Amino acid sequence: MRDIVEVLQLNDYHVPQVCKECGGVMVFKGVGEYQCEKCKMVEYDDYGKVRNYVEEHRGATAAEVEAATNVKQRTIRNMLKEGRLQIAPDSKIFLHCETCGKSITSGRLCAECETKYHRKLEEQIRETHRQKMHGTGMVHEEASGAKRYKRDK
């Protein structure tokens, strides 16, 4: 069986757990920033490092970000695909929609394909719900009326 991290494609982004200075516990403060409970030293996870670098160096390439932050390009691409980062509008680099191939600045799908995906997912959920209700002896009334469900006879 596949690990839940693989299934959900979660990344830990090297979250600091213990303070390098005093050994205290690092507490999440937001946007990739962690602060030691004891000595108040601040550290960043991979996302925080990349975000801070990109804010200061707009339009930097993944290779430049990797060289400056020691965060691998694969991790940076994952952040883009997760929608945590967005490619600058004037950049020569871009991502492609995984369905139609259209150029996008973040995520996995373009707006049109994402809409289609969610509509299809909603329809599948409705169909599953209809099938479950049919098995209980209750049938969904398609026409509007006072009752949504009636008993199967």
Short mmCIF file of C-alpha atoms in Angstrom, two decimals:
data_model
loop_
_atom_site.label_atom_id
_atom_site.label_comp_id
_atom_site.label_asym_id
_atom_site.label_seq_id
_atom_site.Cartn_x
_atom_site.Cartn_y
_atom_site.Cartn_z
CA MET A 1 0.00 0.00 0.00
CA ARG A 2 1.30 3.45 -0.91
CA ASP A 3 2.27 5.86 1.81
CA ILE A 4 -0.21 8.70 2.51
CA VAL A 5 2.52 11.25 1.70
CA GLU A 6 2.84 9.72 -1.79
CA VAL A 7 -0.91 9.62 -2.34
CA LEU A 8 -1.50 13.21 -1.26
CA GLN A 9 1.87 14.33 -2.67
CA LEU A 10 2.64 16.17 0.55
CA ASN A 11 6.03 17.76 1.04
CA ASP A 12 7.65 18.48 4.38
CA TYR A 13 9.81 21.29 2.96
CA HIS A 14 12.39 20.66 5.70
CA VAL A 15 10.42 22.19 8.52
CA PRO A 16 12.71 23.14 11.44
CA GLN A 17 11.63 21.24 14.57
CA VAL A 18 14.46 22.03 17.00
CA CYS A 19 16.39 25.29 17.37
CA LYS A 20 19.99 25.05 16.16
CA GLU A 21 21.11 27.59 18.79
CA CYS A 22 19.56 26.38 22.05
CA GLY A 23 17.68 23.15 21.26
CA GLY A 24 14.28 24.73 21.94
CA VAL A 25 11.07 23.91 20.09
CA MET A 26 10.42 25.80 16.85
CA VAL A 27 6.90 27.25 16.63
CA PHE A 28 5.21 28.03 13.30
CA LYS A 29 4.61 31.77 12.85
CA GLY A 30 3.27 31.73 9.29
CA VAL A 31 4.47 31.89 5.66
CA GLY A 32 7.30 29.39 6.19
CA GLU A 33 8.64 31.13 9.30
CA TYR A 34 9.40 29.39 12.60
CA GLN A 35 10.56 30.93 15.89
CA CYS A 36 12.24 29.27 18.87
CA GLU A 37 10.16 29.29 22.05
CA LYS A 38 13.26 29.89 24.21
CA CYS A 39 15.72 32.16 22.40
CA LYS A 40 13.33 33.62 19.77
CA MET A 41 15.71 32.75 16.89
CA VAL A 42 13.89 32.68 13.52
CA GLU A 43 14.37 29.96 10.91
CA TYR A 44 12.59 29.24 7.62
CA ASP A 45 11.45 26.05 5.95
CA ASP A 46 12.12 25.56 2.22
CA TYR A 47 8.97 27.44 1.26
CA GLY A 48 9.92 30.41 3.45
CA LYS A 49 13.44 30.51 1.99
CA VAL A 50 12.18 30.41 -1.60
CA ARG A 51 9.41 32.92 -1.02
CA ASN A 52 11.75 35.42 0.67
CA TYR A 53 14.32 35.08 -2.11
CA VAL A 54 11.74 35.47 -4.88
CA GLU A 55 10.22 38.54 -3.21
CA GLU A 56 13.65 40.20 -3.17
CA HIS A 57 14.72 38.95 -6.63
CA ARG A 58 11.63 39.06 -8.83
CA GLY A 59 11.96 37.06 -12.05
CA ALA A 60 14.71 34.78 -10.69
CA THR A 61 14.97 31.40 -12.41
CA ALA A 62 14.65 28.13 -10.52
CA ALA A 63 18.40 27.58 -10.95
CA GLU A 64 19.17 30.97 -9.37
CA VAL A 65 16.78 30.28 -6.50
CA GLU A 66 18.33 26.85 -5.96
CA ALA A 67 21.86 28.30 -5.88
CA ALA A 68 20.88 31.00 -3.37
CA THR A 69 18.64 28.94 -1.03
CA ASN A 70 19.89 25.34 -1.42
CA VAL A 71 16.31 24.28 -2.17
CA LYS A 72 16.22 21.81 -5.07
CA GLN A 73 14.57 22.80 -8.35
CA ARG A 74 12.25 19.79 -8.08
CA THR A 75 10.95 21.17 -4.77
CA ILE A 76 10.49 24.61 -6.35
CA ARG A 77 8.52 23.03 -9.24
CA ASN A 78 6.33 21.21 -6.69
CA MET A 79 5.63 24.54 -4.96
CA LEU A 80 4.58 25.99 -8.33
CA LYS A 81 2.34 22.99 -9.06
CA GLU A 82 0.77 23.24 -5.60
CA GLY A 83 -0.01 26.89 -6.28
CA ARG A 84 2.21 28.12 -3.40
CA LEU A 85 4.30 30.16 -5.85
CA GLN A 86 3.48 31.81 -9.14
CA ILE A 87 5.70 32.51 -12.11
CA ALA A 88 6.21 36.22 -12.75
CA PRO A 89 4.14 37.60 -15.67
CA ASP A 90 7.23 38.84 -17.54
CA SER A 91 9.10 35.54 -17.14
CA LYS A 92 10.27 33.53 -20.14
CA ILE A 93 9.62 30.35 -18.17
CA PHE A 94 6.16 28.85 -17.75
CA LEU A 95 4.31 25.67 -16.83
CA HIS A 96 1.94 23.69 -19.04
CA CYS A 97 -1.56 22.53 -18.19
CA GLU A 98 -1.36 18.78 -17.59
CA THR A 99 -4.54 18.24 -19.62
CA CYS A 100 -4.45 20.54 -22.64
CA GLY A 101 -0.87 21.88 -22.66
CA LYS A 102 -1.81 25.57 -22.39
CA SER A 103 0.75 27.86 -20.67
CA ILE A 104 -0.01 28.57 -17.00
CA THR A 105 1.81 30.41 -14.20
CA SER A 106 1.03 28.05 -11.30
CA GLY A 107 -0.88 24.91 -10.45
CA ARG A 108 -1.42 21.84 -12.61
CA LEU A 109 -4.39 22.85 -14.75
CA CYS A 110 -5.48 25.93 -16.68
CA ALA A 111 -8.71 27.63 -15.57
CA GLU A 112 -10.82 25.93 -18.25
CA CYS A 113 -9.53 22.41 -17.51
CA GLU A 114 -9.85 22.97 -13.77
CA THR A 115 -13.50 23.96 -14.23
CA LYS A 116 -14.13 20.85 -16.36
CA TYR A 117 -12.36 18.67 -13.79
CA HIS A 118 -14.46 19.98 -10.90
CA ARG A 119 -17.72 19.65 -12.85
CA LYS A 120 -16.87 16.05 -13.70
CA LEU A 121 -15.96 15.35 -10.07
CA GLU A 122 -19.26 16.86 -8.85
CA GLU A 123 -21.20 14.72 -11.35
CA GLN A 124 -19.40 11.59 -10.13
CA ILE A 125 -20.27 12.47 -6.53
CA ARG A 126 -23.94 13.02 -7.48
CA GLU A 127 -24.04 9.69 -9.34
CA THR A 128 -22.48 7.87 -6.37
CA HIS A 129 -25.05 9.48 -4.09
CA ARG A 130 -27.91 8.42 -6.42
CA GLN A 131 -26.63 4.84 -6.46
CA LYS A 132 -26.37 4.74 -2.66
CA MET A 133 -29.90 6.12 -2.26
CA HIS A 134 -31.29 3.58 -4.73
CA GLY A 135 -29.85 0.75 -2.64
CA THR A 136 -31.67 1.97 0.49
CA GLY A 137 -35.10 1.70 -1.05
CA MET A 138 -35.33 5.45 -1.51
CA VAL A 139 -35.51 6.87 -5.02
CA HIS A 140 -34.64 10.47 -5.80
CA GLU A 141 -37.48 12.40 -7.39
CA GLU A 142 -36.04 14.28 -10.37
CA ALA A 143 -39.08 16.53 -10.80
CA SER A 144 -39.63 19.31 -8.32
CA GLY A 145 -42.32 18.72 -5.75
CA ALA A 146 -43.02 18.47 -2.05
CA LYS A 147 -40.98 15.31 -1.52
CA ARG A 148 -37.40 14.81 -2.63
CA TYR A 149 -37.45 11.06 -2.02
CA LYS A 150 -40.14 8.44 -2.13
CA ARG A 151 -40.16 4.80 -1.06
CA ASP A 152 -39.49 2.09 -3.69
CA LYS A 153 -42.43 -0.32 -3.97
#
